[in-house]
Short mmCIF file of C-alpha atoms and ligand atoms in Angstrom, two decimals:
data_model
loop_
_atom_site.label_atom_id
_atom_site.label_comp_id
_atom_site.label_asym_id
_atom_site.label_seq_id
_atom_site.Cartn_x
_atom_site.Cartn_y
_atom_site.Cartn_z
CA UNK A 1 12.14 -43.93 14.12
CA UNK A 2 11.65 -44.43 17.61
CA UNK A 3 8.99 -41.26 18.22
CA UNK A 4 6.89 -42.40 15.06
CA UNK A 5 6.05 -45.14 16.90
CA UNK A 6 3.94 -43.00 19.42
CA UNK A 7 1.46 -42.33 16.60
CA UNK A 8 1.05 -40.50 12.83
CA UNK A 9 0.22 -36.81 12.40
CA UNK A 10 -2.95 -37.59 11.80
CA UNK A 11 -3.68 -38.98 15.26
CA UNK A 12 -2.33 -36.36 17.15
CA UNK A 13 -5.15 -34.62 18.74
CA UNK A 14 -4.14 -31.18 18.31
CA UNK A 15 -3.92 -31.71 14.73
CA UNK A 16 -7.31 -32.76 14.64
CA UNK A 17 -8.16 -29.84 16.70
CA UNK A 18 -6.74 -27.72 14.66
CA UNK A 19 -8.79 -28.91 11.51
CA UNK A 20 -12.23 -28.41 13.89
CA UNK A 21 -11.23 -25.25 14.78
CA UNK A 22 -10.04 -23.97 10.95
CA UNK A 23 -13.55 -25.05 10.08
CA UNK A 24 -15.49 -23.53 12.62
CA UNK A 25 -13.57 -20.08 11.92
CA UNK A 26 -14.35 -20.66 8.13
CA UNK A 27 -17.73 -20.80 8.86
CA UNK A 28 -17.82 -17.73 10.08
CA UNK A 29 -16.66 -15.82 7.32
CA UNK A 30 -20.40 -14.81 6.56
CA UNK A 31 -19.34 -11.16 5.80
CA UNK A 32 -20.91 -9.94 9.26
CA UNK A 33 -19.38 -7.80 11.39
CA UNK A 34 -18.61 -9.67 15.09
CA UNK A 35 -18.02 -8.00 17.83
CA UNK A 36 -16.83 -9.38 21.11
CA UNK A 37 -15.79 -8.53 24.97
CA UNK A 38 -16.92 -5.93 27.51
CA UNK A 39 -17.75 -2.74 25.98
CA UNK A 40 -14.12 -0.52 26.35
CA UNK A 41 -12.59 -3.68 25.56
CA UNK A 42 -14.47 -4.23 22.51
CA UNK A 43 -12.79 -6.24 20.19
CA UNK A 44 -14.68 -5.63 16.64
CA UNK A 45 -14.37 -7.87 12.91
CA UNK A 46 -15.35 -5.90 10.86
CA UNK A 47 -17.37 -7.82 7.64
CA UNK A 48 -15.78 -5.95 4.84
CA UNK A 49 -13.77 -3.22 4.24
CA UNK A 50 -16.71 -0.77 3.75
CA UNK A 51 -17.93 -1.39 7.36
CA UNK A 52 -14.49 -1.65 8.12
CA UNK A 53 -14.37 2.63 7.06
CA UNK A 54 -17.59 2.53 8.55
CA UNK A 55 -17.07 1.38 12.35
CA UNK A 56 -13.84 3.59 12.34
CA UNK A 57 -15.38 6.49 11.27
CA UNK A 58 -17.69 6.37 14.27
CA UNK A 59 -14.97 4.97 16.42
CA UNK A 60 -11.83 6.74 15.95
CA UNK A 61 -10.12 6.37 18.73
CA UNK A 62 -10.24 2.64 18.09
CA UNK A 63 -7.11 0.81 18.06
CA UNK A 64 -6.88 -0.53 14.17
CA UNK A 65 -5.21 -3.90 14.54
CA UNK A 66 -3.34 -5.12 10.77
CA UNK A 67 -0.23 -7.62 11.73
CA UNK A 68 -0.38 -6.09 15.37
CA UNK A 69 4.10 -7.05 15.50
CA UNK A 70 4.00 -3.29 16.44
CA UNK A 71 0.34 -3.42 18.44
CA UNK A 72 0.86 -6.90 20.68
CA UNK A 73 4.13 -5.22 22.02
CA UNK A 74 2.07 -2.38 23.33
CA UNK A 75 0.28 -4.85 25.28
CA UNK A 76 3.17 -7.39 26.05
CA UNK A 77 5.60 -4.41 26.77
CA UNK A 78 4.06 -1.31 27.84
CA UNK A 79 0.78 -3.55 29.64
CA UNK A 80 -1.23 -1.16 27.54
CA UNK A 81 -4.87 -1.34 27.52
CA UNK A 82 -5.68 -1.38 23.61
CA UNK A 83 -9.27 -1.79 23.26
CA UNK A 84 -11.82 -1.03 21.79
CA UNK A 85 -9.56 -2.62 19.05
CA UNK A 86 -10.94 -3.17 15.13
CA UNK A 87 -9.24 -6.36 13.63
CA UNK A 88 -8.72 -5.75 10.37
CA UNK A 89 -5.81 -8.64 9.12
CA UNK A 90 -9.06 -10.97 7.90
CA UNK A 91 -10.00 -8.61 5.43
CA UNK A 92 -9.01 -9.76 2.13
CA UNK A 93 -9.68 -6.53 -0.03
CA UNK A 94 -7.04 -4.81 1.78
CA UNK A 95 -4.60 -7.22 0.17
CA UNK A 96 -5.02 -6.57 -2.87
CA UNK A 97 -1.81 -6.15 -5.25
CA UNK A 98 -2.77 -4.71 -8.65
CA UNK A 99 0.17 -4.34 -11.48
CA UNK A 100 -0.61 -1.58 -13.86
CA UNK A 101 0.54 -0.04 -16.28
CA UNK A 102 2.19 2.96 -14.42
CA UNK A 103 2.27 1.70 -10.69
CA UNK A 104 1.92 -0.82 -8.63
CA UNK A 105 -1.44 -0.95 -5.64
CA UNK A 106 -1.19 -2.34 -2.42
CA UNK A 107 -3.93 -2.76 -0.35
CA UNK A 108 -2.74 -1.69 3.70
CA UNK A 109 -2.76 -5.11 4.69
CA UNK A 110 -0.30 -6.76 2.40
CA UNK A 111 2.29 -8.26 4.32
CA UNK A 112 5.96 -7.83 3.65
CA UNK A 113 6.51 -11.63 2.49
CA UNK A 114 2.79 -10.84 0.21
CA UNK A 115 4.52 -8.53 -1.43
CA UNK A 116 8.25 -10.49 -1.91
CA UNK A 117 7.51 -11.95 -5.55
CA UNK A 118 6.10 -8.49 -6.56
CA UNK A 119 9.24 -6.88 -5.28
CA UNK A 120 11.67 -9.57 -7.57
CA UNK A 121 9.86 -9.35 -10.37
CA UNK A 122 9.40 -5.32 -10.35
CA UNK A 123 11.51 -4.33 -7.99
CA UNK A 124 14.69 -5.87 -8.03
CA UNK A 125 16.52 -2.83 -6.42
CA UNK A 126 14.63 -3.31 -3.16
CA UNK A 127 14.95 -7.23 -3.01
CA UNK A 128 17.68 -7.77 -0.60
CA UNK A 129 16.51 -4.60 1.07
CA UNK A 130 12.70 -6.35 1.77
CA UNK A 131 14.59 -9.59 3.38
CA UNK A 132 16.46 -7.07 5.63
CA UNK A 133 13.44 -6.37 7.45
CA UNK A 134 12.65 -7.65 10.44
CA UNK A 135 12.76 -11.42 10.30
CA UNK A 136 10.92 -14.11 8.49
CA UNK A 137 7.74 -14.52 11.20
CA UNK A 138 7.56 -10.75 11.64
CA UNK A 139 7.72 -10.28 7.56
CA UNK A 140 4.54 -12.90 7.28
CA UNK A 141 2.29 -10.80 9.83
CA UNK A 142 3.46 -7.29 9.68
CA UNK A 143 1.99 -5.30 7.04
CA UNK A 144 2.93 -2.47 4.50
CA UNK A 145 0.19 -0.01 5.63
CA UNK A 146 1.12 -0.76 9.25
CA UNK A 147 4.57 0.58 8.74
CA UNK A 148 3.36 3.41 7.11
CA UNK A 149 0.34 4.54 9.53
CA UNK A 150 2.32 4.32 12.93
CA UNK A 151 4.71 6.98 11.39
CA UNK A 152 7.40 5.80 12.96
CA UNK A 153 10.82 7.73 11.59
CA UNK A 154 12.56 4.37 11.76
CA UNK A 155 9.96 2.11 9.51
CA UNK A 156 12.01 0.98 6.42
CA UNK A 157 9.28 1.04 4.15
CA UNK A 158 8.70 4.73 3.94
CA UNK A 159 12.12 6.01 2.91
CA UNK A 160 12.29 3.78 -0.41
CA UNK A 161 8.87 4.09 -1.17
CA UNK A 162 8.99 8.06 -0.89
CA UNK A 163 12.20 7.74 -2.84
CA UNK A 164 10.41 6.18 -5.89
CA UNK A 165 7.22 8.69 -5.55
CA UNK A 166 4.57 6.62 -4.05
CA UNK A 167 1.22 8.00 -3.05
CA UNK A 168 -1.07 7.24 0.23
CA UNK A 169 -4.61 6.49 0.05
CA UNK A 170 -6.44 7.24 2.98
CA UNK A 171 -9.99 6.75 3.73
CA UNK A 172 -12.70 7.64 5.92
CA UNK A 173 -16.16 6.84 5.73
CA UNK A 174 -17.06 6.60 1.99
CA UNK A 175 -15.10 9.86 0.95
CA UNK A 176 -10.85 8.88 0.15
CA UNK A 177 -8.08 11.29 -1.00
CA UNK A 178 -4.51 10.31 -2.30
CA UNK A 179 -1.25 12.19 -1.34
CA UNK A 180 2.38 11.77 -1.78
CA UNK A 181 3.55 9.82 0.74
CA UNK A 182 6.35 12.20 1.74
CA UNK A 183 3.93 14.77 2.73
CA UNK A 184 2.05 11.85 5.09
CA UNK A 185 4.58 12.70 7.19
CA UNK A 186 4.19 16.16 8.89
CA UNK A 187 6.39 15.71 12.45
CA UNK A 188 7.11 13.39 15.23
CA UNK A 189 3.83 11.21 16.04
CA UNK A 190 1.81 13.68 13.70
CA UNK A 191 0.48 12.33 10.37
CA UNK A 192 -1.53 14.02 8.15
CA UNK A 193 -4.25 11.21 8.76
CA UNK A 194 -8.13 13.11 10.13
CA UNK A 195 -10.02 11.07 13.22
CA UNK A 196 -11.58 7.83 11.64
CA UNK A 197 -9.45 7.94 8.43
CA UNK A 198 -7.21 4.93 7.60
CA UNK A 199 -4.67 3.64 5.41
CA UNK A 200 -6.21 1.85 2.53
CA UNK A 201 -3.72 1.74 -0.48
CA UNK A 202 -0.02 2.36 -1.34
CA UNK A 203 0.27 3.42 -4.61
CA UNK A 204 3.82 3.08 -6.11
CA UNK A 205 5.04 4.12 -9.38
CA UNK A 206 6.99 1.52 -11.49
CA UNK A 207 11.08 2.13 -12.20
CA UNK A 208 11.11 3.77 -15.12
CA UNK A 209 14.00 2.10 -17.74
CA UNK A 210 17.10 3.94 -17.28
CA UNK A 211 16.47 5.22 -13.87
CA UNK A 212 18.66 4.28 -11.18
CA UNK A 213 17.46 3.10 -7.77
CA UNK A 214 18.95 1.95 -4.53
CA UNK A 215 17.90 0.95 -1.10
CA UNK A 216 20.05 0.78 1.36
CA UNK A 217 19.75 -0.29 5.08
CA UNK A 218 22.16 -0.01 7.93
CA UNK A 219 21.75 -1.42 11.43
CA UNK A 220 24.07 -3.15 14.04
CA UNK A 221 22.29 -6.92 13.26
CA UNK A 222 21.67 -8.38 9.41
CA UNK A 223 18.10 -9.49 10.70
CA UNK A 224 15.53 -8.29 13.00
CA UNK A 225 17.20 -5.28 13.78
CA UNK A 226 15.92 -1.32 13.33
CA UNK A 227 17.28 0.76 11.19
CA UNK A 228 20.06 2.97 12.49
CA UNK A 229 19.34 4.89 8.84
CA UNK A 230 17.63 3.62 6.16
CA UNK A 231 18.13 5.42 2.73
CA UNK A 232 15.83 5.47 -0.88
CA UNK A 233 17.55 6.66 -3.97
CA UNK A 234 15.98 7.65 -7.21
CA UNK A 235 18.21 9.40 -9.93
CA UNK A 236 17.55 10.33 -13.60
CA UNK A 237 20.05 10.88 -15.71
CA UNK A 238 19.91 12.68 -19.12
CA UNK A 239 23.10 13.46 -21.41
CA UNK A 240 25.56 12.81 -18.69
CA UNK A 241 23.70 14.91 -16.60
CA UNK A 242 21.70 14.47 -13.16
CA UNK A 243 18.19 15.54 -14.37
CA UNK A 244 15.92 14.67 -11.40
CA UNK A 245 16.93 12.91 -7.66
CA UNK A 246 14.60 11.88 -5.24
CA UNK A 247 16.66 10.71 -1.98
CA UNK A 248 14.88 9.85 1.31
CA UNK A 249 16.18 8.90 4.81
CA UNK A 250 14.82 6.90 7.57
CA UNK A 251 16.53 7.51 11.32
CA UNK A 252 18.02 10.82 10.38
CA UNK A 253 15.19 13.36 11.51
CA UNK A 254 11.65 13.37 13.31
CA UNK A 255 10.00 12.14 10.06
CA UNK A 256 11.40 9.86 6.80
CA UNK A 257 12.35 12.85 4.76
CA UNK A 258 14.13 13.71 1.45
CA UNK A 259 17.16 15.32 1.60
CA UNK A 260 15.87 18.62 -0.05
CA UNK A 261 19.24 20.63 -0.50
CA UNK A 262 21.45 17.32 -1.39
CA UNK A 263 18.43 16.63 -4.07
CA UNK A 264 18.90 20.68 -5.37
CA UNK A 265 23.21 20.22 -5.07
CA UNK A 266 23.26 17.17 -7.79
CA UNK A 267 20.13 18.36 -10.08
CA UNK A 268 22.11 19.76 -13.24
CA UNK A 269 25.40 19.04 -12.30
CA UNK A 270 27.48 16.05 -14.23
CA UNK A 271 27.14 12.79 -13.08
CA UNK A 272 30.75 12.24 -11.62
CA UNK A 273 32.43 11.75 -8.37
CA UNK A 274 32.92 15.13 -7.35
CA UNK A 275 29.10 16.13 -7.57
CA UNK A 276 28.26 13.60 -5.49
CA UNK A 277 31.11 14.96 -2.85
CA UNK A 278 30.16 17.95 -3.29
CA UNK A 279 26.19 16.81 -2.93
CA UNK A 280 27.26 14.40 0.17
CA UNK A 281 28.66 18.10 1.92
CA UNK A 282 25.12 19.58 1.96
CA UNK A 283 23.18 16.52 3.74
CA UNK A 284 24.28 18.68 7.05
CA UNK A 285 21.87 21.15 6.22
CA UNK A 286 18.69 18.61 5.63
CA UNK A 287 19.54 16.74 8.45
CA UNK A 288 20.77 17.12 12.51
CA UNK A 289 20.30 13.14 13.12
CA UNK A 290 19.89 12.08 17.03
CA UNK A 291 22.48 9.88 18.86
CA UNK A 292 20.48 7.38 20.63
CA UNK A 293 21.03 3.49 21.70
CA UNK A 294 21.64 2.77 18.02
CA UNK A 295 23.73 5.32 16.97
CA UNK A 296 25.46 8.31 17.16
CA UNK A 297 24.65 11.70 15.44
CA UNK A 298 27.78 11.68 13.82
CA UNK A 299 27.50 7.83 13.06
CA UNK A 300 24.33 8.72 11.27
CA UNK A 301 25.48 12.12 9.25
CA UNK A 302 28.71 9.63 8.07
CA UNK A 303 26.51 6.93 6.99
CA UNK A 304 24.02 8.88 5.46
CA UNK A 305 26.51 10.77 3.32
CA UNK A 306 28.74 7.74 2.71
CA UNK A 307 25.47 6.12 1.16
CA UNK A 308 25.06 8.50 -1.91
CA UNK A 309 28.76 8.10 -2.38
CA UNK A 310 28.24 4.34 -2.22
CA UNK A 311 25.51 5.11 -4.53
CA UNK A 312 27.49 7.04 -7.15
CA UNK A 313 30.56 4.32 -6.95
CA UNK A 314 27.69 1.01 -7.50
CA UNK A 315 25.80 2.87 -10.12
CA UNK A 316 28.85 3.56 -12.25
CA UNK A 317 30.42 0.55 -12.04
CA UNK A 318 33.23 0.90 -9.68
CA UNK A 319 33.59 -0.62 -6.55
CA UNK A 320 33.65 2.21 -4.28
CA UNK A 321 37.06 2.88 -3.64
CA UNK A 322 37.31 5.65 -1.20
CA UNK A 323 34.40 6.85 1.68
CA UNK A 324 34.77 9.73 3.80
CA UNK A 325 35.18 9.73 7.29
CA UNK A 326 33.87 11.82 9.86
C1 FAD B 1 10.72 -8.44 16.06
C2 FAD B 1 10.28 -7.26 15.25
C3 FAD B 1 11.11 -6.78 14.26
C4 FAD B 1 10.73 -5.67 13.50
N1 FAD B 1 11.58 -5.23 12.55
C5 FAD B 1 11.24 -4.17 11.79
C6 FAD B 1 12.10 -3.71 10.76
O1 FAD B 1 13.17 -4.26 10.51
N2 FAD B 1 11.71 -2.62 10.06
C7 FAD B 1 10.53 -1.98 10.29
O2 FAD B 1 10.24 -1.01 9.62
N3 FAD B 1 9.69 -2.41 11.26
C8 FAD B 1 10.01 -3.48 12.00
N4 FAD B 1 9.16 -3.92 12.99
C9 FAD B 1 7.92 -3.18 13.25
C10 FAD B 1 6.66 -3.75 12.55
O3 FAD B 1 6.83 -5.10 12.20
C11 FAD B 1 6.28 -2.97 11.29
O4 FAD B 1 6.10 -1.60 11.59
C12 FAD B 1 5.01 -3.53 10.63
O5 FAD B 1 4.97 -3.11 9.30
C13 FAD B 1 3.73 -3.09 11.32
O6 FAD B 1 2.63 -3.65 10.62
P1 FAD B 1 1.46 -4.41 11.37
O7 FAD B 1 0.48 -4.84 10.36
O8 FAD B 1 1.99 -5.47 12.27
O9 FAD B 1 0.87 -3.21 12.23
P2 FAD B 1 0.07 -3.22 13.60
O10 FAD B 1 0.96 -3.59 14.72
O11 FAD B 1 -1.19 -3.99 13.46
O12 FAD B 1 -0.27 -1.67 13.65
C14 FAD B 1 0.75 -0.69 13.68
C15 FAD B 1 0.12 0.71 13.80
O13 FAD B 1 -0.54 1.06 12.61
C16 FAD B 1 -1.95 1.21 12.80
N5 FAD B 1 -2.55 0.62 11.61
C17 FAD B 1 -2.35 -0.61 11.09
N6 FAD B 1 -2.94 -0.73 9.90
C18 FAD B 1 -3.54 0.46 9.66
C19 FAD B 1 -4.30 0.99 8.58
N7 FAD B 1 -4.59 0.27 7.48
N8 FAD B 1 -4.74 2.27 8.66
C20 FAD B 1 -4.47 3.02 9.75
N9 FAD B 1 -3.76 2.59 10.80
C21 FAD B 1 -3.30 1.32 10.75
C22 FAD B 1 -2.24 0.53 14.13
O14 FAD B 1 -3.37 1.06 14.77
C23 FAD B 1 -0.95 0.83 14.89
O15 FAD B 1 -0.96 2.15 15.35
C24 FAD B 1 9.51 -5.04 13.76
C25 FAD B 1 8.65 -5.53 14.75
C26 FAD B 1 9.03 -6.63 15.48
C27 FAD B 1 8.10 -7.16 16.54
#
């Protein structure tokens, strides 16, 4: 009561700045490409997403700037010099979500919260998963191709989206190619992305009915915390038996990366608790995880195996009743 009577909203003068301002901006959304600053601190708008491909192409050593929650702590952490750096977060047609018949495309710069209602209503298995990342702010700005392109072996995205067989689009110039998004990632820092290409698309298959999925996420906080591992589960099941698994990791090696041999150990055996022991024994041999401020190695092999048997125990309608320790 007592502050109202210093004035309305309306007559605050920020507010009113802040309407002059969101209508200069809109009027300069003319589809021309701005460019601004001294020239190797360029910062560059592109006008569309063609000149976008077209400005990298002949810039690729640009920094591309989606969200920037991982790019502003370069410069607020590290005091790194990022320019010449291509804005790309105004672009709407790389935020484009299309549902069809077989899978679901995301343009790179969907953000995480963009993409929440898309993950309830076809998702489900990653909903609680999606709120585990990051927090609320960093979910509005931070963007799906963002995670992916940094390559990062602790982004959460890529483990459940390998897990359910998505693809990558990646472009450069006018020419694009698609490829799994496991094989994206080749080794620490190294992506199988050329000089000038981008990230312009996520493709992800829908659940097929009867498939079972899980995403799972461990770290030391609920919220805004990294993943100590992060795991993706997808498991067909056919006549009691295990007819196809796709299970991917985050934190547990250089890259996100399926757990070949534990995906070869359950394929044809029964679905029952002692193939997914006997699967959980072989995880050593896809992965020697590092010990590092978040976790040990050990820590990591534990959790990693305890997961599939977590798996197993939610997916058959138990509560798990007994995990292994290391
Ligand atoms: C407080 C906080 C909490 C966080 N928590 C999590 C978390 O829980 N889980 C998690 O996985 N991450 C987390 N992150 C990291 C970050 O939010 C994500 O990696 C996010 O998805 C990055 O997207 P962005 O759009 O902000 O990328 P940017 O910062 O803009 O860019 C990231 C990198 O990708 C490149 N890039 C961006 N878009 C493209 C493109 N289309 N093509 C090619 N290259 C591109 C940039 O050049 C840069 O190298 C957190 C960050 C912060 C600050």
């Amino acid at each position: 009561m007592a502050a109202s009577r210093y004035g309305t909203p309306s007559a605050d003068l920020l507010m009113q700045e802040r309407d002059r301002v969101t209508a200069a901006l809109t009027a300069m959304q003319d589809g021309n490409r701005v460019v601004t600053g001294p020239e190797d601190n360029r910062a560059i708008l592109p006008g569309s997403v063609d000149d976008f491909a077209e400005v990298y192409a002949g810039m690729p050593d640009a920094t591309i700037v989606a969200g920037a929650t991982d790019v502003a702590l370069w410069v607020t952490k590290f005091l790194k010099l990022i320019g010449p750096a291509i804005f790309i977060g105004h672009l709407d047609r790389l935020k484009g979500i299309e549902v069809l018949d077989a899978d679901v495309r995301i343009g790179a710069g969907v953000s995480y919260s963009e993409f929440g209602p898309v993950v309830a209503e076809h998702f489900p298995h990653l909903a609680e998963y999606w709120n585990r990342i990051a927090g609320w702010q960093v979910r509005n700005m931070g963007t799906i191709g963002g995670n992916i392109a940094n390559g990062s072996p602790i982004g959460d995205t890529p483990p459940v989206l390998i897990a359910m067989g998505a693809e990558v689009v990646l472009r450069r110039g006018g020419a694009q190619r698609v490829l799994p998004l496991a094989d994206y990632f080749i080794d620490y820092g190294k992506q199988d992305r050329a000089p000038g290409e981008f990230v312009a698309e996520i493709r992800v298959p829908l659940p097929k009915p009867g498939d079972m999925y899980a995403a799972y996420k461990i770290s030391k906080r609920r919220d805004e915390d990294i993943s100590s591992v992060a795991a993706g589960f997808a498991v067909t099941v056919e006549g009691g038996v295990i007819t196809a698994a796709r299970l991917a990791f985050g934190g547990m090696a250089a890259t996100p990366k399926r757990a070949a041999r534990t995906e070869e150990a359950l394929i044809g055996q029964p679905w029952c608790e002692a193939t997914f022991d006997a699967a959980a024994d072989h995880m050593a041999q896809d992965f020697t995880p590092l010990t590092d401020w978040r976790a040990t190695s050990d820590y990591r092999a534990t959790a990693a195996a305890n997961l599939l048997r977590r798996f197993f125990h939610e997916h058959s309608g138990e509560t798990p009743v007994r995990l292994a320790v290391a």
